[in-house]
Short mmCIF file of C-alpha atoms and ligand atoms in Angstrom, two decimals:
data_model
loop_
_atom_site.label_atom_id
_atom_site.label_comp_id
_atom_site.label_asym_id
_atom_site.label_seq_id
_atom_site.Cartn_x
_atom_site.Cartn_y
_atom_site.Cartn_z
CA UNK A 70 115.09 84.74 81.57
CA UNK A 71 114.77 83.49 85.13
CA UNK A 72 112.60 80.54 86.07
CA UNK A 73 109.13 81.59 87.28
CA UNK A 74 109.38 79.47 90.45
CA UNK A 75 112.72 80.99 91.30
CA UNK A 76 111.30 84.47 90.97
CA UNK A 77 108.39 83.45 93.21
CA UNK A 78 110.72 82.09 95.86
CA UNK A 79 112.82 85.28 95.70
CA UNK A 80 109.67 87.33 96.06
CA UNK A 81 108.62 85.29 99.08
CA UNK A 82 112.02 85.84 100.62
CA UNK A 83 111.84 89.58 99.96
CA UNK A 84 108.33 89.66 101.42
CA UNK A 85 109.47 87.89 104.59
CA UNK A 86 112.15 90.59 105.04
CA UNK A 87 109.78 93.51 104.41
CA UNK A 88 108.21 95.11 107.50
CA UNK A 89 104.45 94.82 107.78
CA UNK A 90 102.18 97.21 109.58
CA UNK A 91 100.60 94.53 111.76
CA UNK A 92 103.98 93.47 113.22
CA UNK A 93 104.14 96.74 115.18
CA UNK A 94 107.35 98.03 113.62
CA UNK A 95 105.74 100.82 111.54
CA UNK A 96 104.74 103.61 113.91
CA UNK A 97 105.76 106.76 112.07
CA UNK A 98 104.34 106.34 108.59
CA UNK A 99 100.88 107.59 107.60
CA UNK A 100 100.38 104.40 105.59
CA UNK A 101 98.48 101.43 106.95
CA UNK A 102 97.67 97.81 106.17
CA UNK A 103 94.91 97.86 103.54
CA UNK A 104 91.53 96.32 104.22
CA UNK A 105 91.34 92.75 102.72
CA UNK A 106 88.36 93.59 100.50
CA UNK A 107 90.51 96.31 98.93
CA UNK A 108 93.30 93.85 98.20
CA UNK A 109 90.79 91.48 96.60
CA UNK A 110 89.23 94.23 94.48
CA UNK A 111 92.66 95.54 93.48
CA UNK A 112 93.73 92.17 92.11
CA UNK A 113 90.43 91.64 90.32
CA UNK A 114 90.55 95.02 88.56
CA UNK A 115 94.32 95.23 88.08
CA UNK A 116 93.82 95.66 84.30
CA UNK A 117 91.60 98.72 84.50
CA UNK A 118 92.86 102.08 83.26
CA UNK A 119 91.31 104.73 85.46
CA UNK A 120 91.96 107.23 82.69
CA UNK A 121 89.52 105.55 80.30
CA UNK A 122 85.91 105.73 81.46
CA UNK A 123 84.60 104.77 78.01
CA UNK A 124 86.26 101.36 77.80
CA UNK A 125 85.92 100.92 81.59
CA UNK A 126 82.64 102.63 82.60
CA UNK A 127 83.02 101.20 86.12
CA UNK A 128 85.60 103.93 86.72
CA UNK A 129 83.08 106.75 86.44
CA UNK A 130 80.26 104.88 88.19
CA UNK A 131 82.31 104.01 91.26
CA UNK A 132 84.05 107.38 91.41
CA UNK A 133 80.64 109.06 91.56
CA UNK A 134 79.44 106.76 94.33
CA UNK A 135 82.68 107.14 96.30
CA UNK A 136 82.55 110.94 96.05
CA UNK A 137 78.92 110.96 97.19
CA UNK A 138 79.59 108.72 100.22
CA UNK A 139 82.73 110.41 101.52
CA UNK A 140 81.64 113.86 100.35
CA UNK A 141 78.51 113.63 102.51
CA UNK A 142 80.84 114.31 105.43
CA UNK A 143 81.88 117.69 104.03
CA UNK A 144 78.86 118.80 102.03
CA UNK A 145 80.06 118.30 98.43
CA UNK A 146 79.97 115.43 95.96
CA UNK A 147 81.99 117.16 93.25
CA UNK A 148 85.55 116.10 92.72
CA UNK A 149 87.86 113.42 91.47
CA UNK A 150 89.85 110.39 92.53
CA UNK A 151 93.61 111.00 92.64
CA UNK A 152 96.78 109.12 93.50
CA UNK A 153 97.41 110.80 96.85
CA UNK A 154 97.68 113.95 98.88
CA UNK A 155 100.49 115.28 96.70
CA UNK A 156 98.54 114.99 93.44
CA UNK A 157 95.47 116.47 95.13
CA UNK A 158 97.40 119.47 96.47
CA UNK A 159 99.09 120.16 93.12
CA UNK A 160 95.76 119.90 91.31
CA UNK A 161 93.98 122.11 93.84
CA UNK A 162 96.48 124.91 93.25
CA UNK A 163 96.36 124.33 89.50
CA UNK A 164 92.57 124.69 89.54
CA UNK A 165 92.84 127.70 91.86
CA UNK A 166 95.08 129.39 89.31
CA UNK A 167 92.71 128.54 86.46
CA UNK A 168 89.59 129.88 88.16
CA UNK A 169 91.19 132.90 89.74
CA UNK A 170 90.26 136.33 88.44
CA UNK A 171 93.39 137.74 90.06
CA UNK A 172 96.71 138.07 88.21
CA UNK A 173 98.63 137.32 91.39
CA UNK A 174 100.91 134.28 91.48
CA UNK A 175 101.15 134.28 95.28
CA UNK A 176 99.99 131.51 97.60
CA UNK A 177 99.76 132.20 101.34
CA UNK A 178 99.96 129.32 103.82
CA UNK A 179 101.04 128.72 107.41
CA UNK A 180 104.54 127.25 107.81
CA UNK A 181 102.92 123.95 108.87
CA UNK A 182 101.68 123.04 105.36
CA UNK A 183 102.87 119.78 103.84
CA UNK A 184 105.95 119.83 101.59
CA UNK A 185 103.75 119.00 98.59
CA UNK A 186 102.52 122.62 98.68
CA UNK A 187 106.13 123.78 98.24
CA UNK A 188 106.43 121.22 95.45
CA UNK A 189 103.24 122.46 93.75
CA UNK A 190 104.48 126.05 93.89
CA UNK A 191 107.87 125.09 92.51
CA UNK A 192 106.27 123.15 89.66
CA UNK A 193 103.94 125.98 88.70
CA UNK A 194 106.31 128.89 89.28
CA UNK A 195 104.18 130.25 92.14
CA UNK A 196 105.44 132.32 95.04
CA UNK A 197 104.70 130.70 98.37
CA UNK A 198 104.55 133.05 101.34
CA UNK A 199 104.72 131.11 104.57
CA UNK A 200 103.28 132.53 107.76
CA UNK A 201 105.54 131.49 110.64
CA UNK A 202 103.43 129.60 113.17
CA UNK A 203 104.09 127.54 116.26
CA UNK A 204 103.79 123.92 115.01
CA UNK A 205 101.56 123.16 118.00
CA UNK A 206 99.02 125.88 117.13
CA UNK A 207 96.65 126.54 114.29
CA UNK A 208 97.22 129.67 112.25
CA UNK A 209 95.61 132.77 113.77
CA UNK A 210 92.92 133.89 111.27
CA UNK A 211 93.71 137.58 112.00
CA UNK A 212 97.38 137.03 111.20
CA UNK A 213 96.37 135.15 108.06
CA UNK A 214 94.14 138.05 107.04
CA UNK A 215 97.02 140.46 107.56
CA UNK A 216 99.13 138.37 105.17
CA UNK A 217 96.29 138.24 102.65
CA UNK A 218 96.02 142.05 102.75
CA UNK A 219 99.77 142.46 102.44
CA UNK A 220 100.52 139.88 99.72
CA UNK A 221 97.29 139.74 97.70
CA UNK A 222 97.40 135.96 97.03
CA UNK A 223 95.15 134.12 94.57
CA UNK A 224 95.06 131.13 96.95
CA UNK A 225 95.38 130.25 100.62
CA UNK A 226 96.15 126.73 101.85
CA UNK A 227 95.52 125.50 105.38
CA UNK A 228 95.75 122.03 106.87
CA UNK A 229 93.23 119.92 108.74
CA UNK A 230 95.68 117.59 110.46
CA UNK A 231 99.24 118.80 109.99
CA UNK A 232 101.89 116.24 109.10
CA UNK A 233 104.26 116.98 111.92
CA UNK A 234 101.88 117.50 114.82
CA UNK A 235 98.27 116.81 113.78
CA UNK A 236 97.10 120.38 114.39
CA UNK A 237 93.81 121.40 112.75
CA UNK A 238 93.63 124.91 111.29
CA UNK A 239 90.39 126.80 111.97
CA UNK A 240 88.61 126.02 108.72
CA UNK A 241 85.48 128.11 109.40
CA UNK A 242 87.28 131.27 110.50
CA UNK A 243 89.82 131.00 107.67
CA UNK A 244 87.00 130.46 105.16
CA UNK A 245 85.48 133.78 106.27
CA UNK A 246 88.78 135.51 105.47
CA UNK A 247 88.86 133.76 102.07
CA UNK A 248 85.28 134.85 101.30
CA UNK A 249 85.90 138.42 102.36
CA UNK A 250 88.98 138.75 100.13
CA UNK A 251 87.68 136.58 97.27
CA UNK A 252 90.61 134.18 97.53
CA UNK A 253 90.56 130.47 96.68
CA UNK A 254 90.88 128.39 99.88
CA UNK A 255 92.22 124.84 99.72
CA UNK A 256 92.02 122.70 102.87
CA UNK A 257 94.53 119.87 102.94
CA UNK A 258 92.83 117.14 104.97
CA UNK A 259 94.96 114.29 103.61
CA UNK A 260 95.46 112.98 107.14
CA UNK A 261 92.54 114.47 109.05
CA UNK A 262 89.74 114.02 106.52
CA UNK A 263 88.53 110.73 107.93
CA UNK A 264 89.09 111.69 111.56
CA UNK A 265 87.92 115.26 112.09
CA UNK A 266 84.20 114.95 111.22
CA UNK A 267 83.85 112.13 113.77
CA UNK A 268 86.08 113.58 116.48
CA UNK A 269 84.25 116.89 116.11
CA UNK A 270 80.90 115.14 116.52
CA UNK A 271 82.17 113.64 119.79
CA UNK A 272 83.52 116.97 121.04
CA UNK A 273 87.15 115.78 120.86
CA UNK A 274 88.33 118.40 118.37
CA UNK A 275 86.89 121.90 118.24
CA UNK A 276 87.11 122.49 114.49
CA UNK A 277 84.89 120.86 111.90
CA UNK A 278 85.84 120.14 108.30
CA UNK A 279 83.18 121.40 105.96
CA UNK A 280 82.53 123.32 102.77
CA UNK A 281 81.81 126.58 104.56
CA UNK A 282 81.05 129.28 101.96
CA UNK A 283 84.70 130.37 101.52
CA UNK A 284 86.14 126.86 101.08
CA UNK A 285 86.93 125.96 97.44
CA UNK A 286 88.50 122.51 97.79
CA UNK A 287 89.25 119.80 100.34
CA UNK A 288 91.63 116.86 99.83
CA UNK A 289 91.26 113.60 101.77
CA UNK A 290 93.55 110.60 101.43
CA UNK A 291 91.92 107.20 101.33
CA UNK A 292 95.25 105.37 101.54
CA UNK A 293 95.80 106.90 104.98
CA UNK A 294 92.90 106.56 107.43
CA UNK A 295 90.58 105.22 104.70
CA UNK A 296 92.50 101.89 104.66
CA UNK A 297 92.42 101.70 100.86
CA UNK A 298 95.45 100.35 98.99
CA UNK A 299 98.04 102.91 97.81
CA UNK A 300 97.52 105.09 95.68
CA UNK A 301 94.10 106.44 96.67
CA UNK A 302 92.88 109.93 97.45
CA UNK A 303 89.96 112.25 96.78
CA UNK A 304 89.95 115.90 95.87
CA UNK A 305 86.61 117.65 96.45
CA UNK A 306 85.55 120.97 94.97
CA UNK A 307 82.75 123.26 96.08
CA UNK A 308 81.38 123.33 92.58
CA UNK A 309 81.00 120.94 89.61
CA UNK A 310 82.57 123.47 87.21
CA UNK A 311 85.87 123.28 89.12
CA UNK A 312 86.20 119.56 88.32
CA UNK A 313 86.45 120.36 84.59
CA UNK A 314 89.31 122.72 85.37
CA UNK A 315 91.28 119.69 86.61
CA UNK A 316 90.92 118.08 83.18
CA UNK A 317 92.91 118.38 79.96
CA UNK A 318 92.15 117.69 76.33
CA UNK A 319 93.53 114.33 75.15
CA UNK A 320 92.06 113.69 71.75
CA UNK A 321 93.22 110.16 71.10
CA UNK A 322 91.29 108.83 74.12
CA UNK A 323 87.69 107.70 73.53
CA UNK A 324 86.54 110.27 76.11
CA UNK A 325 88.80 112.97 74.65
CA UNK A 326 89.75 114.17 78.15
CA UNK A 327 92.20 113.30 80.86
CA UNK A 328 91.48 114.42 84.41
CA UNK A 329 94.18 114.78 87.03
CA UNK A 330 97.95 114.70 86.74
CA UNK A 331 98.51 111.08 85.76
CA UNK A 332 97.76 109.70 82.32
CA UNK A 333 97.13 105.98 82.51
CA UNK A 334 96.16 105.49 86.14
CA UNK A 335 95.45 102.53 88.42
CA UNK A 336 91.70 101.96 88.07
CA UNK A 337 92.24 99.09 90.52
CA UNK A 338 92.87 101.51 93.37
CA UNK A 339 89.63 103.36 92.63
CA UNK A 340 87.63 100.09 92.63
CA UNK A 341 89.47 98.95 95.75
CA UNK A 342 88.73 102.25 97.52
CA UNK A 343 85.08 101.95 96.67
CA UNK A 344 84.98 98.39 98.05
CA UNK A 345 86.80 99.37 101.25
CA UNK A 346 84.53 102.35 101.88
CA UNK A 347 81.49 100.10 101.37
CA UNK A 348 82.92 97.50 103.75
CA UNK A 349 83.87 99.91 106.53
CA UNK A 350 81.09 102.48 106.09
CA UNK A 351 81.02 105.90 107.72
CA UNK A 352 79.99 104.30 111.02
CA UNK A 353 83.08 102.06 110.83
CA UNK A 354 85.34 105.08 110.20
CA UNK A 355 83.77 106.78 113.21
CA UNK A 356 84.59 103.84 115.50
CA UNK A 357 88.06 103.63 114.03
CA UNK A 358 88.75 107.33 114.64
CA UNK A 359 87.69 107.02 118.29
CA UNK A 360 89.85 103.92 118.75
CA UNK A 361 92.90 105.65 117.19
CA UNK A 362 92.41 108.64 119.46
CA UNK A 363 92.14 106.43 122.54
CA UNK A 364 95.41 104.66 121.75
CA UNK A 365 97.09 108.01 121.09
CA UNK A 366 95.96 109.25 124.52
CA UNK A 367 97.24 106.06 126.13
CA UNK A 368 100.65 106.69 124.53
CA UNK A 369 100.56 110.36 125.55
CA UNK A 370 99.70 109.52 129.19
CA UNK A 371 102.42 106.88 129.40
CA UNK A 372 105.03 109.20 127.90
CA UNK A 373 103.89 112.01 130.19
CA UNK A 374 104.57 109.80 133.21
CA UNK A 375 108.22 109.33 132.22
CA UNK A 376 110.54 112.01 133.50
CA UNK A 377 113.01 111.52 130.66
CA UNK A 378 110.38 112.52 128.08
CA UNK A 379 108.78 115.80 127.05
CA UNK A 380 105.55 115.06 125.21
CA UNK A 381 102.96 117.29 123.51
CA UNK A 382 99.25 116.66 123.93
CA UNK A 383 97.82 115.23 120.70
CA UNK A 384 94.98 116.96 118.84
CA UNK A 385 94.58 114.12 116.33
CA UNK A 386 96.23 110.70 116.81
CA UNK A 387 99.79 111.93 116.23
CA UNK A 388 101.98 111.85 119.33
CA UNK A 389 105.12 113.98 119.32
CA UNK A 390 107.86 113.86 121.95
CA UNK A 391 111.48 114.61 122.77
CA UNK A 392 113.92 112.82 124.99
CA UNK A 393 115.68 114.82 127.69
CA UNK A 394 118.73 112.66 127.06
CA UNK A 395 119.11 112.17 123.30
CA UNK A 396 118.58 114.52 120.43
CA UNK A 397 115.57 113.41 118.44
CA UNK A 398 117.52 112.01 115.49
CA UNK A 399 119.64 109.83 117.77
CA UNK A 400 116.55 108.67 119.65
CA UNK A 401 114.85 107.70 116.38
CA UNK A 402 117.99 105.81 115.27
CA UNK A 403 118.20 103.94 118.56
CA UNK A 404 114.54 102.94 118.32
CA UNK A 405 115.08 101.83 114.73
CA UNK A 406 117.80 99.51 116.03
CA UNK A 407 115.19 98.14 118.43
CA UNK A 408 112.93 97.34 115.46
CA UNK A 409 110.61 100.37 115.61
CA UNK A 410 110.45 102.99 112.89
CA UNK A 411 109.24 106.49 113.71
CA UNK A 412 109.23 109.66 111.63
CA UNK A 413 110.69 113.04 112.47
CA UNK A 414 108.91 116.20 113.44
CA UNK A 415 111.76 118.59 112.52
CA UNK A 416 109.83 121.76 113.33
CA UNK A 417 109.62 120.56 116.94
CA UNK A 418 112.97 118.75 116.96
CA UNK A 419 111.01 115.70 118.07
CA UNK A 420 109.97 112.16 117.18
CA UNK A 421 106.50 111.45 115.92
CA UNK A 422 104.29 108.35 116.18
CA UNK A 423 101.16 108.24 114.05
CA UNK A 424 98.44 106.05 115.49
CA UNK A 425 97.10 104.67 112.23
CA UNK A 426 94.26 102.12 112.14
CA UNK A 427 96.71 99.19 112.33
CA UNK A 428 98.38 100.41 115.54
CA UNK A 429 97.34 98.52 118.66
CA UNK A 430 97.92 99.10 122.37
CA UNK A 431 100.43 96.23 122.26
CA UNK A 432 102.45 98.05 119.55
CA UNK A 433 102.45 101.20 121.68
CA UNK A 434 103.47 99.26 124.79
CA UNK A 435 106.35 97.69 122.83
CA UNK A 436 107.45 101.20 121.82
CA UNK A 437 107.35 102.32 125.48
CA UNK A 438 109.39 99.29 126.48
CA UNK A 439 111.98 100.08 123.82
CA UNK A 440 112.10 103.71 124.98
CA UNK A 441 112.60 102.61 128.60
CA UNK A 442 115.36 100.28 127.46
CA UNK A 443 117.36 102.89 125.54
CA UNK A 444 117.12 105.32 128.45
CA UNK A 445 117.90 102.66 131.06
CA UNK A 446 121.22 101.84 129.45
CA UNK A 447 122.21 105.44 129.89
CA UNK A 448 121.19 105.37 133.53
CA UNK A 449 118.38 107.90 133.14
CA UNK A 450 115.51 105.65 134.12
C1 LIG B 97 98.83 116.93 105.44
C2 LIG B 97 99.39 116.12 104.30
N1 LIG B 97 99.15 116.51 103.05
C3 LIG B 97 99.64 115.84 101.98
C4 LIG B 97 100.40 114.71 102.16
C5 LIG B 97 100.96 113.99 100.97
O1 LIG B 97 100.25 112.80 100.77
P1 LIG B 97 100.81 111.66 99.80
O2 LIG B 97 102.03 111.11 100.46
O3 LIG B 97 99.65 110.72 99.73
O4 LIG B 97 101.11 112.28 98.49
C6 LIG B 97 100.68 114.26 103.46
C7 LIG B 97 101.50 113.07 103.68
O5 LIG B 97 101.85 112.70 104.76
C8 LIG B 97 100.16 114.99 104.56
O6 LIG B 97 100.42 114.63 105.83
#
């Protein structure tokens, strides 16, 4: 057994070598530095099993309050706390299958859906039909309807803030197609859920995120733009009865039921999410969304002014660009060597920066400097 103090000093050393969001090196990930009240709450409630609301009644109380606060943005308070966008997407399709009157095992979605939809379909033996779409455009509702007619799906999935380019599918128009054909519609708003309602209000995006009559579920990650510690997400349903469909019998538990995919689950992240949402408030998320968008536009304008770059105008605060000199994978590697990590946008053969709440103008300016440097060496600048 190793000495406690030695383990602590090793941990400190490991911590010093681990990148932190506030140092400006993390510009591609959709994670962010959690709000301090969330860290405090997490530590305080580290012992709580989120799967046991009888022994830990706080779990149910805070989940209800959290769903009511965030759900007021979309017009539903029915749902459950999950571990992330992946669990929410898998559960949404699971519930869709359970409530569907159709015998079909087909899911229709634009090609821009997150990989967790492929994962969900693989896990449940579902057939996923992808509609080829330009990654910079939302799916055309008429084309989607054509696919619905042709493939007779039990569920349709669209995205409000796509992973690779931040595009927002037309939730209202797609919901009309879902209503007309009596198909379950899940809207994956893991990234956009805490941006779109505010940016829509300010006329910055033209699509709102709401439980229009044809929408059955909406997922929103709190560990992304919510600034809650990982793992934290919410899955909303249009109707209370759908929540029960995300639950399973588990007789040995005092409650007798287990909701969601995990068994024992981190109650600490639920308490922490509640605390963070209280501390920031919807008005705080609104300011944050506007600030993120402003920094994204600053990055876009700067990139646009560089002749060695081809950049796409951001819809949400995700900026995607290519170099005219390097292929995108080489460019990302070179920037990594300069201390900046970005993610790929393979569908556009481009690099992607996500302007999360921790990203400042200084971080973006350091990225621009690094980009100038790697292009200068090659004589392009
Ligand atoms: C649109 C979308 N949905 C789902 C996910 C998966 O979320 P998580 O990593 O929390 O499981 C992501 C992650 O980036 C995403 O961008």
